[in-house]
C-alpha atoms as one frame of an Amber mdcrd trajectory, in Angstrom:
protein
  21.221  12.810  52.777  21.703  14.927  49.644  23.872  12.238  48.028  21.201
   9.625  48.819  18.525  11.705  47.058  20.779  12.227  44.023  21.493   8.495
  43.898  17.782   7.674  44.024  17.071  10.166  41.242  19.826   8.632  39.109
  18.450   5.135  39.706  14.928   6.302  38.792  16.278   7.937  35.613  18.162
   4.790  34.653  15.049   2.674  35.248  12.982   5.107  33.172  15.480   4.895
  30.315  15.447   1.095  30.511  11.653   1.037  30.340  11.651   3.455  27.408
  14.616   1.880  25.637  14.306   0.968  22.019  12.981  -2.452  21.069  13.182
  -4.217  17.727  10.262  -6.113  16.225   9.908  -7.952  12.929   6.944  -8.389
  10.651   6.353 -11.995   9.618   4.469 -13.661   6.816   3.630 -17.322   7.348
   1.211 -18.015   4.494   1.770 -21.266   2.622   1.593 -21.539  -1.149  -0.618
 -24.632  -1.064  -3.141 -22.922   1.214  -3.260 -19.803  -0.957  -3.557 -22.017
  -4.041  -6.698 -23.538  -2.525  -8.153 -20.064  -1.999  -7.297 -19.031  -5.554
  -8.728 -22.168  -7.197 -12.077 -21.708  -5.446 -12.043 -17.995  -6.324 -11.311
 -18.676  -9.998 -13.988 -21.362 -10.334 -16.718 -19.357  -8.611 -15.812 -16.195
 -10.549 -16.076 -18.099 -13.850 -19.331 -19.847 -12.893 -20.946 -16.548 -11.829
 -19.659 -14.704 -14.929 -17.500 -12.419 -12.779 -20.092 -11.514 -10.147 -18.176
 -13.424  -7.460 -15.130 -11.139  -7.909 -15.841  -9.003  -4.782 -16.120 -12.098
  -2.577 -12.987 -13.524  -4.215 -11.042 -10.362  -3.420 -12.323 -10.338   0.179
 -11.272 -13.996   0.669  -7.846 -13.297  -0.816  -7.225 -10.266   1.414  -8.500
 -12.096   4.496  -6.012 -14.896   3.845  -3.033 -12.628   3.129  -3.696 -10.282
   6.063  -4.278 -13.192   8.428  -0.956 -14.751   7.394   0.907 -11.533   8.276
   1.801 -10.958  11.920   3.621  -8.629  14.286   4.833  -9.829  17.693   3.082
 -13.129  16.992  -0.354 -11.515  16.533  -1.917 -11.607  13.044  -3.459  -8.719
  11.156  -7.105  -9.020  10.104  -9.062  -7.791   7.115 -12.743  -7.292   7.958
 -14.030  -6.302   4.534 -16.786  -8.504   3.156 -17.852  -9.589  -0.300 -21.232
  -7.924   0.278 -19.604  -4.536   0.950 -17.348  -4.886  -2.069 -20.214  -6.088
  -4.269 -22.113  -2.854  -3.632 -19.018  -0.886  -4.612 -18.491  -3.254  -7.561
 -21.973  -2.489  -8.944 -21.468   1.268  -8.480 -18.104   1.061 -10.275 -19.669
  -0.875 -13.181 -22.439   1.736 -13.512 -19.895   4.578 -13.497 -17.841   2.952
 -16.257 -20.999   2.013 -18.195 -22.065   5.675 -18.264 -18.549   6.707 -19.318
 -18.323   4.312 -22.251 -21.906   5.108 -23.257 -20.969   8.801 -23.542 -17.862
   7.926 -25.583 -19.915   5.664 -27.866 -22.539   8.411 -28.306 -19.984  11.003
 -29.414 -18.351   8.458 -31.727 -21.768   7.754 -33.267 -22.315  11.514 -33.726
 -18.963  11.696 -35.569 -17.227  13.554 -32.717 -14.715  10.901 -31.555 -12.230
  13.565 -30.434 -14.771  14.997 -27.987 -15.469  11.496 -26.681 -11.748  10.811
 -26.223 -11.279  14.139 -24.422 -14.144  13.323 -22.052 -12.594   9.899 -21.475
  -9.272  11.412 -20.312 -10.991  14.094 -18.251 -13.045  11.390 -16.540  -9.920
   9.442 -15.658  -8.221  12.532 -14.254 -11.349  13.284 -12.219 -11.840   9.780
 -10.851  -8.265   8.717  -9.988  -7.911  10.839  -6.795 -11.429   9.818  -5.712
 -10.539   6.150  -6.244  -7.270   6.443  -4.317  -8.896   8.357  -1.456 -11.862
   5.985  -1.253  -9.651   2.910  -1.452  -7.425   4.089   1.393 -10.391   5.058
   3.533 -12.093   1.695   3.067  -9.027  -0.553   3.205  -7.572   1.070   6.316
 -10.873   1.060   8.226 -11.320  -2.652   7.516  -7.819  -3.562   8.724  -6.931
  -4.284  12.337  -4.240  -5.726  14.597  -5.072  -7.001  18.088  -8.593  -5.714
  17.468  -7.380  -2.123  16.999  -8.418  -0.651  13.655  -6.377   1.362  11.208
  -7.867   4.504   9.723  -7.320   7.149   7.067  -8.056  10.807   7.817  -7.289
  12.443   4.489  -9.833  14.930   3.106 -11.285  14.158  -0.332 -11.315  17.801
  -1.499  -7.836  18.578  -0.174  -6.329  15.428  -1.688  -8.012  16.027  -5.066
  -6.753  19.631  -5.275  -3.216  18.512  -4.404  -3.394  15.629  -6.886  -4.398
  17.907  -9.772  -1.714  20.410  -8.775   0.968  17.706  -8.793  -0.313  16.363
 -12.139  -0.140  19.901 -13.610   3.450  20.393 -12.442   4.382  16.965 -13.804
   2.936  17.797 -17.235   4.534  21.249 -17.586   7.950  19.860 -16.502   7.669
  17.015 -19.041   7.565  14.392 -16.298  10.494  15.638 -14.205   8.200  16.629
 -11.341   6.897  13.040 -11.313   9.402  12.113  -8.588   8.105  14.898  -6.337
   4.528  13.906  -7.137   5.242  10.308  -6.130   6.767  11.379  -2.823   4.013
  13.947  -2.176   1.414  11.209  -2.719   3.116   8.962  -0.187   3.539  11.805
   2.301  -0.128  12.754   2.122  -1.617   9.262   2.075   0.659   7.648   4.643
   0.749  10.796   6.759  -3.015  10.486   7.175  -2.965   6.817   8.165  -3.671
   6.045  11.806  -3.361   2.868  13.819  -5.459   3.569  16.857  -3.789   6.606
  18.426  -0.538   6.035  16.501   0.239   8.342  13.564   2.212   7.400  10.455
   4.788   9.717   8.903   6.694   9.568   5.608   9.816  11.656   4.942  10.749
  10.824   1.334  12.113  13.669  -0.813  11.447  14.122  -4.533  15.026  15.162
  -5.317  16.521  12.115  -3.622  13.958   9.881  -5.311  14.767  11.335  -8.738
  18.515  10.746  -8.276  17.841   7.218  -7.030  15.852   6.415 -10.164  18.371
   8.040 -12.504  21.128   5.972 -10.931  19.061   2.803 -11.223  18.083   3.537
 -14.832  21.592   4.150 -16.143  23.252   1.353 -14.163  20.582  -1.056 -15.404
  21.417  -0.072 -18.989  25.177  -0.410 -18.435  24.772  -3.833 -16.785  22.309
  -5.089 -19.424  19.494  -5.223 -16.889  21.331  -7.031 -14.101  21.236  -3.961
 -11.839  17.406  -3.948 -11.991  17.291  -6.118  -8.875  19.560  -3.729  -6.940
  17.476  -0.803  -8.225  14.397  -2.560  -6.802  16.272  -3.058  -3.531  17.175
   0.663  -3.385  13.570   1.721  -4.055  12.136  -0.682  -1.482  14.714   0.474
   1.053  13.866   4.118   0.374  10.122   3.516   0.766  10.531   1.620   4.037
  13.358   3.548   5.704  11.483   6.850   5.370   8.384   5.517   7.108   7.831
   5.865  10.848   5.129   5.595  13.528   4.676   8.307  16.159   2.790   8.465
  19.439   3.087  10.968  22.298   6.595  12.015  21.311   7.792   8.428  20.921
   8.689   6.835  17.616   9.083   3.530  15.839  11.182   3.616  12.676  10.817
   1.044   9.933  14.025  -0.409   8.499  14.589  -2.564   5.445  17.048  -5.468
   5.557  16.614  -6.575   1.926  19.591  -7.054  -0.367  19.986  -6.829  -4.135
  21.103 -10.446  -4.147  17.946 -11.407  -2.294  15.764  -9.679  -4.896  17.776
 -11.364  -7.677  17.284 -14.830  -6.194  13.589 -14.145  -5.541  12.952 -12.835
  -9.061  14.755 -15.628 -10.880  13.172 -18.365  -8.756   9.684 -16.881  -9.167
  10.154 -16.697 -12.938  11.204 -20.349 -13.092   8.210 -21.375 -10.950   5.796
 -19.576 -13.296   7.432 -21.055 -16.422   7.720 -24.677 -15.283   4.242 -24.792
 -13.707   2.609 -23.019 -16.689   1.365 -20.317 -14.325  -0.152 -22.676 -11.736
   2.640 -21.807  -9.310   1.435 -18.204  -9.041   0.154 -18.846  -5.510   3.636
 -19.899  -4.400   5.144 -16.844  -6.136   2.820 -14.546  -4.167   3.475 -16.180
  -0.793   7.248 -16.389  -1.393   7.334 -12.707  -2.372   5.304 -11.563   0.630
   7.418 -13.696   2.958  10.561 -12.094   1.533   9.150  -8.561   1.831   7.629
  -8.738   5.315  10.423 -10.799   6.825  12.835  -8.064   5.734  11.074  -5.221
   7.539  12.109  -4.345  11.083  10.384  -1.948  13.471  12.646  -0.271  16.001
  11.612   2.258  18.627  10.123   2.902  22.027   6.355   2.913  21.459   4.625
   0.508  23.813   2.212  -1.530  21.673   0.136  -2.340  24.753  -0.644   1.373
  25.209  -2.286   1.753  21.786  -6.047   2.246  22.004  -8.952   2.453  19.584
  -9.678   5.802  17.905 -10.807   4.994  14.359 -14.274   4.379  12.931 -15.600
   1.800  10.480 -16.191   2.853   6.877 -18.102   0.346   4.743 -18.386   2.057
   1.336 -16.066   0.068  -0.941 -16.781   2.052  -4.135 -13.316   3.641  -4.173
 -11.742   0.236  -3.566 -13.571  -1.263  -6.552 -12.883   1.682  -8.859  -9.175
   1.458  -7.997  -9.433  -2.265  -8.758 -10.886  -1.468 -12.190  -8.117   1.074
 -12.821  -5.437  -1.321 -11.519  -4.382   1.086  -8.765  -3.448  -1.613  -6.242
   0.136  -0.340  -6.396  -1.027   2.645  -4.357  -1.779   0.353  -1.420
């Protein structure tokens, strides 16, 4: 009788391990260059005709296309942001920059250009963390998969204080601390991203990142730039391999499968497309690049995607998104 109970317990444990065993999933990007080209042509024409006022709607259409072409387990992502939301943020961003340049012009007129320049730099330092925070909060809340929204739970004040602290350390170390700042930014931003009741985590280290960049820099010089593609591969791998998803003690790790040769082929081919199409092939460059990136990311772990439920709220203020657009901070996303 005792042996029978032990056997049953062993069978139950084996079945539990099977159910919780690790599974591998791949991100996919299926957008076609010709379809994206159609989106871009319409966006360009309407932006020109409206003297730039259509830009928010153009950006919304572009993101809706790119998100919708990206899928996990056969289900596409969705971007729910609208041109109307972004237009409101667009107008606010224009007003903010109008006031800034008016102040600079005033001090220049009063023969105090140095004061105006100082205010200009102080403004940028003040607005960058607000733009990053606002952009993450808006973009994440307007993104979903299987109807479950992403979210960002970072605190504006906390992030701003940390940002200025990291900037200060970077300045007094003549840029050396920049590697730690970059990793701290990723840790804070990604660590506050949620997908339903799933938490994101980033484990990159500033010291490792610094060594990785030093290696890439010197090898690129010694190889007359050829190693740049392998440097890009190492950076991409480091970003992805240190990212994970966590839920109730279970984890999904992200893994990169890119190669330096793959980046080399992608870069050279994209360059040739741009040159021989006089820039009209940009849509194909974008879709080819995203296909290469997403198709080389694997998710491996034991989180059951069917158990994820909604926890995040909508956030419709796109001011931070538009300010980051003005400051060309899309790299942060």
